[in-house]
Amino acid sequence: MSTQTSTPSSAGKTGFQLPKWAGSFGFQIIAALIVGLGLGLLAKYTGSTKASPNALGATLQTIGSSYVSLLQTAVVPLIFTAVVSSISNLRQVSNAARLAWNTLLWFAITSLIAVLIGIGLGVLLQPGANTGISGDAKYTGKSGDWWAFLVGLFPKNFLGLGASSTVAESGAVTTSISFNVLQILVIAIAVGVAALKVGKAAEPFLNLNASALAVIQKVLWWIIRIAPLGTVGLIGNAVAVYGWDTIGSLGKFTVAIYAGLVLVLFVVYPILVRSHGLSIKQYFSGVWPAVQLAFVSRSSVGTLPLTQRVTERSLGVPRAYASFAVPLGATTKMDGCAAIYPAISAIFVAQFFGIQLDFSQYLLIALVSVLGSAATAGTTGAVVMLTLTLSTLGLPLAGVGLLLAIDPILDMGRTAVNVAGQALVPTIVAKRQGILDETLYNAPRNGTPFVEEESGSVADNGESATDGTTADTAPRELQDAKA
């Protein structure tokens, strides 16, 4: 009988099995990119347009937008519960202020490097000279505002929600609800600090918050598992709506932007990783799932759950620190959108309109790019960052209208670099402070950024429990850092 009972199991093992690499998250995303590209081209060449999509185009658009909505829906509770939990875990840590200061310092350092590369490419490649396009484009959208950062710090309500209405030509009024990530971050920090001040009376709240965080992470796991499906819709819709032919009129500008993004992602970041004694291969294999999702979703905020997961699980940054640094980076750390892009774009506009920039104006571009990402955190968008730069330099805002046609194509690369930097800085700071889990950083990758957790486990990075509580290991890791 024992021989017979083992037969089905043995038979199952001898059956056809997919190669191990075929089940990896990276392979699934790449396969989805190829499928989405094919479906997008099919939709485009069967008559689908942005104004009037055909059945295939509408399907791709619905799938892509629905997936981004799922990601963004999970961001609000994730930021709140994760930041409150991270602050509570820092109760016994004496160097929390140093971690925060070093994080902001490295945000600025990497942004300065990125903007200098952007200025160099703009001067070298002359993207605004001899474009052969008309200069009658006008921009009437929202301009960057230096007060946006200060205004954005003050929440208008507990959830950081805002509403805006638009009136169509037919008279129909459409109201949309959005959330301000910066305000949510401020609210979470305030609640976390208040919980620490309250002391023992806040323990039930902190336990509830830890349980809520565990539930949210499980939901995020389900959402990320269907990322390949969302990728098909997102990349397919981008190709169907914009196509690659729109690059033609601004080819030199597009090449300059992507050259800058490639230099930062594949030259600057590896140098920083290696200079801190870490493996470049392990950094890229760890962060790549988030970079891939950022490229297709074009949303640092939408990718935030995955960015935080890979920073903790693959790169070995303690959760207590990562849950603070990564959400902060998603709102203020944008090497693609707020450094490379506005630098090259401002030079493009100046060259296009025949305006000569002097050395002081180049310095001003660097200053605006380093500080501007924080100033525009409450208003979102690389376009707002560009208008802020142009306004500060006194350049024509009409130049923005020239670049809007290819913005979605550029935004894919910009967002990918943003996310790579948002994971890099916490890793560097954790390494410098002696709290990086290098065993986890150097561990072999299993092809997926997530490992299905056992029932009852609510924590990562060694934080697991069977009684529904979160093991408090992160503070011990952080206490080992040098004061």
PDB file of C-alpha atoms in Angstrom, residues 121-331:
ATOM      1  CA  LEU A 121      23.926  66.710 -21.877  1.00  0.00           C
ATOM      2  CA  GLY A 122      21.826  69.772 -22.659  1.00  0.00           C
ATOM      3  CA  VAL A 123      24.895  71.860 -23.456  1.00  0.00           C
ATOM      4  CA  LEU A 124      26.595  69.053 -25.359  1.00  0.00           C
ATOM      5  CA  LEU A 125      23.687  67.740 -27.462  1.00  0.00           C
ATOM      6  CA  GLN A 126      21.892  71.077 -28.079  1.00  0.00           C
ATOM      7  CA  PRO A 127      18.412  69.427 -28.132  1.00  0.00           C
ATOM      8  CA  GLY A 128      16.571  72.708 -28.801  1.00  0.00           C
ATOM      9  CA  ALA A 129      18.546  73.723 -31.875  1.00  0.00           C
ATOM     10  CA  ASN A 130      17.184  73.067 -35.375  1.00  0.00           C
ATOM     11  CA  THR A 131      14.158  71.039 -34.261  1.00  0.00           C
ATOM     12  CA  GLY A 132      12.106  71.863 -37.339  1.00  0.00           C
ATOM     13  CA  ILE A 133       8.907  72.268 -35.305  1.00  0.00           C
ATOM     14  CA  SER A 134       6.627  75.245 -34.904  1.00  0.00           C
ATOM     15  CA  GLY A 135       6.984  77.569 -31.932  1.00  0.00           C
ATOM     16  CA  ASP A 136       3.299  78.417 -31.614  1.00  0.00           C
ATOM     17  CA  ALA A 137       2.545  75.829 -28.895  1.00  0.00           C
ATOM     18  CA  LYS A 138       1.104  77.387 -25.755  1.00  0.00           C
ATOM     19  CA  TYR A 139       0.879  76.116 -22.212  1.00  0.00           C
ATOM     20  CA  THR A 140      -2.079  77.141 -20.076  1.00  0.00           C
ATOM     21  CA  GLY A 141      -1.836  74.514 -17.342  1.00  0.00           C
ATOM     22  CA  LYS A 142      -0.767  74.830 -13.738  1.00  0.00           C
ATOM     23  CA  SER A 143       2.595  76.436 -13.041  1.00  0.00           C
ATOM     24  CA  GLY A 144       5.031  75.469 -10.330  1.00  0.00           C
ATOM     25  CA  ASP A 145       4.797  77.409  -7.092  1.00  0.00           C
ATOM     26  CA  TRP A 146       7.525  77.705  -4.467  1.00  0.00           C
ATOM     27  CA  TRP A 147       4.838  77.972  -1.799  1.00  0.00           C
ATOM     28  CA  ALA A 148       3.309  74.635  -2.816  1.00  0.00           C
ATOM     29  CA  PHE A 149       5.617  72.732  -0.477  1.00  0.00           C
ATOM     30  CA  LEU A 150       4.669  74.813   2.576  1.00  0.00           C
ATOM     31  CA  VAL A 151       0.957  74.799   1.714  1.00  0.00           C
ATOM     32  CA  GLY A 152       1.068  71.063   1.081  1.00  0.00           C
ATOM     33  CA  LEU A 153       2.347  70.421   4.597  1.00  0.00           C
ATOM     34  CA  PHE A 154      -0.958  71.489   6.143  1.00  0.00           C
ATOM     35  CA  PRO A 155      -3.663  68.814   5.692  1.00  0.00           C
ATOM     36  CA  LYS A 156      -7.129  70.037   4.828  1.00  0.00           C
ATOM     37  CA  ASN A 157      -8.622  66.875   6.321  1.00  0.00           C
ATOM     38  CA  PHE A 158      -7.456  63.752   8.145  1.00  0.00           C
ATOM     39  CA  LEU A 159      -7.149  61.656   4.977  1.00  0.00           C
ATOM     40  CA  GLY A 160      -5.312  64.303   2.946  1.00  0.00           C
ATOM     41  CA  LEU A 161      -8.083  64.188   0.334  1.00  0.00           C
ATOM     42  CA  GLY A 162      -8.828  66.862  -2.220  1.00  0.00           C
ATOM     43  CA  ALA A 163     -11.582  67.277  -4.800  1.00  0.00           C
ATOM     44  CA  SER A 164     -11.568  69.072  -8.139  1.00  0.00           C
ATOM     45  CA  SER A 165     -14.327  69.620 -10.690  1.00  0.00           C
ATOM     46  CA  THR A 166     -14.169  70.175 -14.431  1.00  0.00           C
ATOM     47  CA  VAL A 167     -16.927  71.420 -16.722  1.00  0.00           C
ATOM     48  CA  ALA A 168     -17.158  69.887 -20.191  1.00  0.00           C
ATOM     49  CA  GLU A 169     -18.359  71.770 -23.291  1.00  0.00           C
ATOM     50  CA  SER A 170     -21.675  69.957 -22.950  1.00  0.00           C
ATOM     51  CA  GLY A 171     -22.105  71.428 -19.489  1.00  0.00           C
ATOM     52  CA  ALA A 172     -21.505  68.152 -17.665  1.00  0.00           C
ATOM     53  CA  VAL A 173     -19.580  68.497 -14.417  1.00  0.00           C
ATOM     54  CA  THR A 174     -17.039  65.841 -13.479  1.00  0.00           C
ATOM     55  CA  THR A 175     -15.653  65.706  -9.957  1.00  0.00           C
ATOM     56  CA  SER A 176     -12.515  63.738  -9.121  1.00  0.00           C
ATOM     57  CA  ILE A 177     -11.063  62.868  -5.733  1.00  0.00           C
ATOM     58  CA  SER A 178      -7.317  62.760  -5.148  1.00  0.00           C
ATOM     59  CA  PHE A 179      -5.036  62.389  -2.156  1.00  0.00           C
ATOM     60  CA  ASN A 180      -1.930  64.319  -1.188  1.00  0.00           C
ATOM     61  CA  VAL A 181       0.806  61.853  -0.249  1.00  0.00           C
ATOM     62  CA  LEU A 182       2.847  64.554   1.494  1.00  0.00           C
ATOM     63  CA  GLN A 183      -0.073  65.448   3.751  1.00  0.00           C
ATOM     64  CA  ILE A 184      -0.691  61.795   4.584  1.00  0.00           C
ATOM     65  CA  LEU A 185       2.972  61.479   5.519  1.00  0.00           C
ATOM     66  CA  VAL A 186       2.701  64.505   7.813  1.00  0.00           C
ATOM     67  CA  ILE A 187      -0.466  63.117   9.442  1.00  0.00           C
ATOM     68  CA  ALA A 188       1.147  59.719  10.008  1.00  0.00           C
ATOM     69  CA  ILE A 189       4.259  61.269  11.548  1.00  0.00           C
ATOM     70  CA  ALA A 190       2.131  63.414  13.862  1.00  0.00           C
ATOM     71  CA  VAL A 191       0.008  60.441  14.965  1.00  0.00           C
ATOM     72  CA  GLY A 192       3.092  58.243  15.469  1.00  0.00           C
ATOM     73  CA  VAL A 193       4.869  60.859  17.591  1.00  0.00           C
ATOM     74  CA  ALA A 194       1.678  61.474  19.585  1.00  0.00           C
ATOM     75  CA  ALA A 195       1.375  57.742  20.268  1.00  0.00           C
ATOM     76  CA  LEU A 196       4.914  57.727  21.632  1.00  0.00           C
ATOM     77  CA  LYS A 197       4.148  60.680  23.896  1.00  0.00           C
ATOM     78  CA  VAL A 198       0.967  59.049  25.217  1.00  0.00           C
ATOM     79  CA  GLY A 199       2.941  55.981  26.246  1.00  0.00           C
ATOM     80  CA  LYS A 200       1.290  52.879  27.663  1.00  0.00           C
ATOM     81  CA  ALA A 201      -2.244  54.092  26.914  1.00  0.00           C
ATOM     82  CA  ALA A 202      -1.391  54.012  23.188  1.00  0.00           C
ATOM     83  CA  GLU A 203      -0.359  50.344  23.164  1.00  0.00           C
ATOM     84  CA  PRO A 204      -3.810  49.064  22.032  1.00  0.00           C
ATOM     85  CA  PHE A 205      -3.762  51.577  19.145  1.00  0.00           C
ATOM     86  CA  LEU A 206      -0.234  50.570  18.101  1.00  0.00           C
ATOM     87  CA  ASN A 207      -1.185  46.870  18.216  1.00  0.00           C
ATOM     88  CA  LEU A 208      -4.234  47.588  16.064  1.00  0.00           C
ATOM     89  CA  ASN A 209      -2.067  49.581  13.654  1.00  0.00           C
ATOM     90  CA  ALA A 210       0.408  46.671  13.405  1.00  0.00           C
ATOM     91  CA  SER A 211      -2.429  44.251  12.625  1.00  0.00           C
ATOM     92  CA  ALA A 212      -3.876  46.632  10.020  1.00  0.00           C
ATOM     93  CA  LEU A 213      -0.437  46.908   8.407  1.00  0.00           C
ATOM     94  CA  ALA A 214      -0.230  43.112   8.158  1.00  0.00           C
ATOM     95  CA  VAL A 215      -3.633  42.947   6.445  1.00  0.00           C
ATOM     96  CA  ILE A 216      -2.732  45.734   4.015  1.00  0.00           C
ATOM     97  CA  GLN A 217       0.513  44.003   3.106  1.00  0.00           C
ATOM     98  CA  LYS A 218      -1.384  40.817   2.297  1.00  0.00           C
ATOM     99  CA  VAL A 219      -3.731  42.756  -0.012  1.00  0.00           C
ATOM    100  CA  LEU A 220      -0.718  44.385  -1.666  1.00  0.00           C
ATOM    101  CA  TRP A 221       0.737  40.939  -2.240  1.00  0.00           C
ATOM    102  CA  TRP A 222      -2.379  39.990  -4.199  1.00  0.00           C
ATOM    103  CA  ILE A 223      -2.267  43.235  -6.221  1.00  0.00           C
ATOM    104  CA  ILE A 224       1.403  42.832  -7.128  1.00  0.00           C
ATOM    105  CA  ARG A 225       0.824  39.233  -8.181  1.00  0.00           C
ATOM    106  CA  ILE A 226      -1.386  40.474 -11.035  1.00  0.00           C
ATOM    107  CA  ALA A 227       1.162  43.104 -12.130  1.00  0.00           C
ATOM    108  CA  PRO A 228       1.834  41.302 -15.450  1.00  0.00           C
ATOM    109  CA  LEU A 229      -1.838  41.711 -16.382  1.00  0.00           C
ATOM    110  CA  GLY A 230      -1.709  45.402 -15.507  1.00  0.00           C
ATOM    111  CA  THR A 231       1.491  45.733 -17.527  1.00  0.00           C
ATOM    112  CA  VAL A 232      -0.232  44.422 -20.665  1.00  0.00           C
ATOM    113  CA  GLY A 233      -2.912  47.087 -20.337  1.00  0.00           C
ATOM    114  CA  LEU A 234      -0.559  49.950 -19.433  1.00  0.00           C
ATOM    115  CA  ILE A 235       2.057  49.462 -22.131  1.00  0.00           C
ATOM    116  CA  GLY A 236      -0.570  48.479 -24.698  1.00  0.00           C
ATOM    117  CA  ASN A 237      -2.557  51.643 -24.059  1.00  0.00           C
ATOM    118  CA  ALA A 238       0.584  53.819 -24.215  1.00  0.00           C
ATOM    119  CA  VAL A 239       1.508  52.413 -27.625  1.00  0.00           C
ATOM    120  CA  ALA A 240      -2.063  52.591 -28.954  1.00  0.00           C
ATOM    121  CA  VAL A 241      -2.583  56.199 -27.866  1.00  0.00           C
ATOM    122  CA  TYR A 242       0.810  57.764 -28.492  1.00  0.00           C
ATOM    123  CA  GLY A 243       2.776  55.345 -30.648  1.00  0.00           C
ATOM    124  CA  TRP A 244       6.498  55.638 -31.184  1.00  0.00           C
ATOM    125  CA  ASP A 245       6.151  57.956 -34.197  1.00  0.00           C
ATOM    126  CA  THR A 246       5.532  60.944 -31.919  1.00  0.00           C
ATOM    127  CA  ILE A 247       9.209  60.844 -30.966  1.00  0.00           C
ATOM    128  CA  GLY A 248      10.246  61.874 -34.470  1.00  0.00           C
ATOM    129  CA  SER A 249       9.781  65.644 -34.199  1.00  0.00           C
ATOM    130  CA  LEU A 250      11.677  65.806 -30.894  1.00  0.00           C
ATOM    131  CA  GLY A 251      14.140  62.994 -31.479  1.00  0.00           C
ATOM    132  CA  LYS A 252      17.255  64.783 -30.208  1.00  0.00           C
ATOM    133  CA  PHE A 253      15.453  65.925 -27.064  1.00  0.00           C
ATOM    134  CA  THR A 254      14.172  62.386 -26.389  1.00  0.00           C
ATOM    135  CA  VAL A 255      17.658  60.941 -26.886  1.00  0.00           C
ATOM    136  CA  ALA A 256      19.114  63.521 -24.482  1.00  0.00           C
ATOM    137  CA  ILE A 257      16.563  62.677 -21.765  1.00  0.00           C
ATOM    138  CA  TYR A 258      17.047  58.932 -22.044  1.00  0.00           C
ATOM    139  CA  ALA A 259      20.825  59.312 -22.234  1.00  0.00           C
ATOM    140  CA  GLY A 260      20.707  61.161 -18.922  1.00  0.00           C
ATOM    141  CA  LEU A 261      18.423  58.550 -17.375  1.00  0.00           C
ATOM    142  CA  VAL A 262      20.699  55.720 -18.532  1.00  0.00           C
ATOM    143  CA  LEU A 263      23.805  57.446 -17.167  1.00  0.00           C
ATOM    144  CA  VAL A 264      22.220  57.948 -13.741  1.00  0.00           C
ATOM    145  CA  LEU A 265      20.687  54.481 -13.512  1.00  0.00           C
ATOM    146  CA  PHE A 266      23.531  52.421 -14.960  1.00  0.00           C
ATOM    147  CA  VAL A 267      26.611  54.525 -14.144  1.00  0.00           C
ATOM    148  CA  VAL A 268      26.026  56.834 -11.166  1.00  0.00           C
ATOM    149  CA  TYR A 269      23.967  54.431  -9.061  1.00  0.00           C
ATOM    150  CA  PRO A 270      26.360  51.481  -9.580  1.00  0.00           C
ATOM    151  CA  ILE A 271      29.328  53.692  -8.627  1.00  0.00           C
ATOM    152  CA  LEU A 272      27.560  54.727  -5.416  1.00  0.00           C
ATOM    153  CA  VAL A 273      26.638  51.124  -4.646  1.00  0.00           C
ATOM    154  CA  ARG A 274      30.167  49.855  -5.253  1.00  0.00           C
ATOM    155  CA  SER A 275      31.801  52.714  -3.342  1.00  0.00           C
ATOM    156  CA  HIS A 276      29.862  51.555  -0.277  1.00  0.00           C
ATOM    157  CA  GLY A 277      31.178  48.021  -0.595  1.00  0.00           C
ATOM    158  CA  LEU A 278      27.963  46.518  -1.937  1.00  0.00           C
ATOM    159  CA  SER A 279      27.335  44.268  -4.925  1.00  0.00           C
ATOM    160  CA  ILE A 280      26.022  46.058  -8.014  1.00  0.00           C
ATOM    161  CA  LYS A 281      24.437  42.850  -9.284  1.00  0.00           C
ATOM    162  CA  GLN A 282      22.563  42.337  -6.013  1.00  0.00           C
ATOM    163  CA  TYR A 283      21.313  45.932  -6.038  1.00  0.00           C
ATOM    164  CA  PHE A 284      19.855  45.657  -9.536  1.00  0.00           C
ATOM    165  CA  SER A 285      18.417  42.178  -9.036  1.00  0.00           C
ATOM    166  CA  GLY A 286      16.786  43.409  -5.835  1.00  0.00           C
ATOM    167  CA  VAL A 287      15.352  46.699  -7.103  1.00  0.00           C
ATOM    168  CA  TRP A 288      14.513  45.603 -10.654  1.00  0.00           C
ATOM    169  CA  PRO A 289      10.917  44.429 -10.013  1.00  0.00           C
ATOM    170  CA  ALA A 290      10.017  47.910  -8.736  1.00  0.00           C
ATOM    171  CA  VAL A 291      11.861  49.583 -11.647  1.00  0.00           C
ATOM    172  CA  GLN A 292       9.920  47.473 -14.139  1.00  0.00           C
ATOM    173  CA  LEU A 293       6.574  48.290 -12.558  1.00  0.00           C
ATOM    174  CA  ALA A 294       7.474  51.998 -12.364  1.00  0.00           C
ATOM    175  CA  PHE A 295       8.343  52.024 -16.069  1.00  0.00           C
ATOM    176  CA  VAL A 296       4.939  50.733 -17.146  1.00  0.00           C
ATOM    177  CA  SER A 297       2.779  52.384 -14.470  1.00  0.00           C
ATOM    178  CA  ARG A 298       4.487  55.815 -14.720  1.00  0.00           C
ATOM    179  CA  SER A 299       3.706  56.382 -11.043  1.00  0.00           C
ATOM    180  CA  SER A 300       6.197  56.533  -8.172  1.00  0.00           C
ATOM    181  CA  VAL A 301       3.298  56.629  -5.726  1.00  0.00           C
ATOM    182  CA  GLY A 302       1.578  53.695  -7.402  1.00  0.00           C
ATOM    183  CA  THR A 303       4.832  51.724  -7.255  1.00  0.00           C
ATOM    184  CA  LEU A 304       5.474  52.695  -3.622  1.00  0.00           C
ATOM    185  CA  PRO A 305       4.205  49.404  -2.118  1.00  0.00           C
ATOM    186  CA  LEU A 306       6.562  47.365  -4.265  1.00  0.00           C
ATOM    187  CA  THR A 307       9.457  49.797  -3.805  1.00  0.00           C
ATOM    188  CA  GLN A 308       9.165  49.502  -0.052  1.00  0.00           C
ATOM    189  CA  ARG A 309       8.878  45.722  -0.217  1.00  0.00           C
ATOM    190  CA  VAL A 310      12.032  45.224  -2.298  1.00  0.00           C
ATOM    191  CA  THR A 311      13.937  47.767  -0.193  1.00  0.00           C
ATOM    192  CA  GLU A 312      13.154  45.743   2.913  1.00  0.00           C
ATOM    193  CA  ARG A 313      13.150  42.185   1.616  1.00  0.00           C
ATOM    194  CA  SER A 314      15.749  42.236  -1.144  1.00  0.00           C
ATOM    195  CA  LEU A 315      18.088  45.081  -0.183  1.00  0.00           C
ATOM    196  CA  GLY A 316      18.059  44.384   3.560  1.00  0.00           C
ATOM    197  CA  VAL A 317      16.999  47.816   4.860  1.00  0.00           C
ATOM    198  CA  PRO A 318      15.272  47.493   8.267  1.00  0.00           C
ATOM    199  CA  ARG A 319      11.539  48.048   8.071  1.00  0.00           C
ATOM    200  CA  ALA A 320      11.541  50.659  10.848  1.00  0.00           C
ATOM    201  CA  TYR A 321      13.735  52.867   8.665  1.00  0.00           C
ATOM    202  CA  ALA A 322      12.512  51.852   5.193  1.00  0.00           C
ATOM    203  CA  SER A 323       8.881  52.558   6.048  1.00  0.00           C
ATOM    204  CA  PHE A 324       9.889  56.159   6.723  1.00  0.00           C
ATOM    205  CA  ALA A 325      12.516  56.752   4.035  1.00  0.00           C
ATOM    206  CA  VAL A 326      10.771  55.142   1.042  1.00  0.00           C
ATOM    207  CA  PRO A 327       7.421  57.002   1.387  1.00  0.00           C
ATOM    208  CA  LEU A 328       9.372  60.217   1.920  1.00  0.00           C
ATOM    209  CA  GLY A 329      11.378  59.466  -1.207  1.00  0.00           C
ATOM    210  CA  ALA A 330       8.231  58.767  -3.242  1.00  0.00           C
ATOM    211  CA  THR A 331       7.173  62.386  -2.688  1.00  0.00           C
TER     212      THR A 331
END
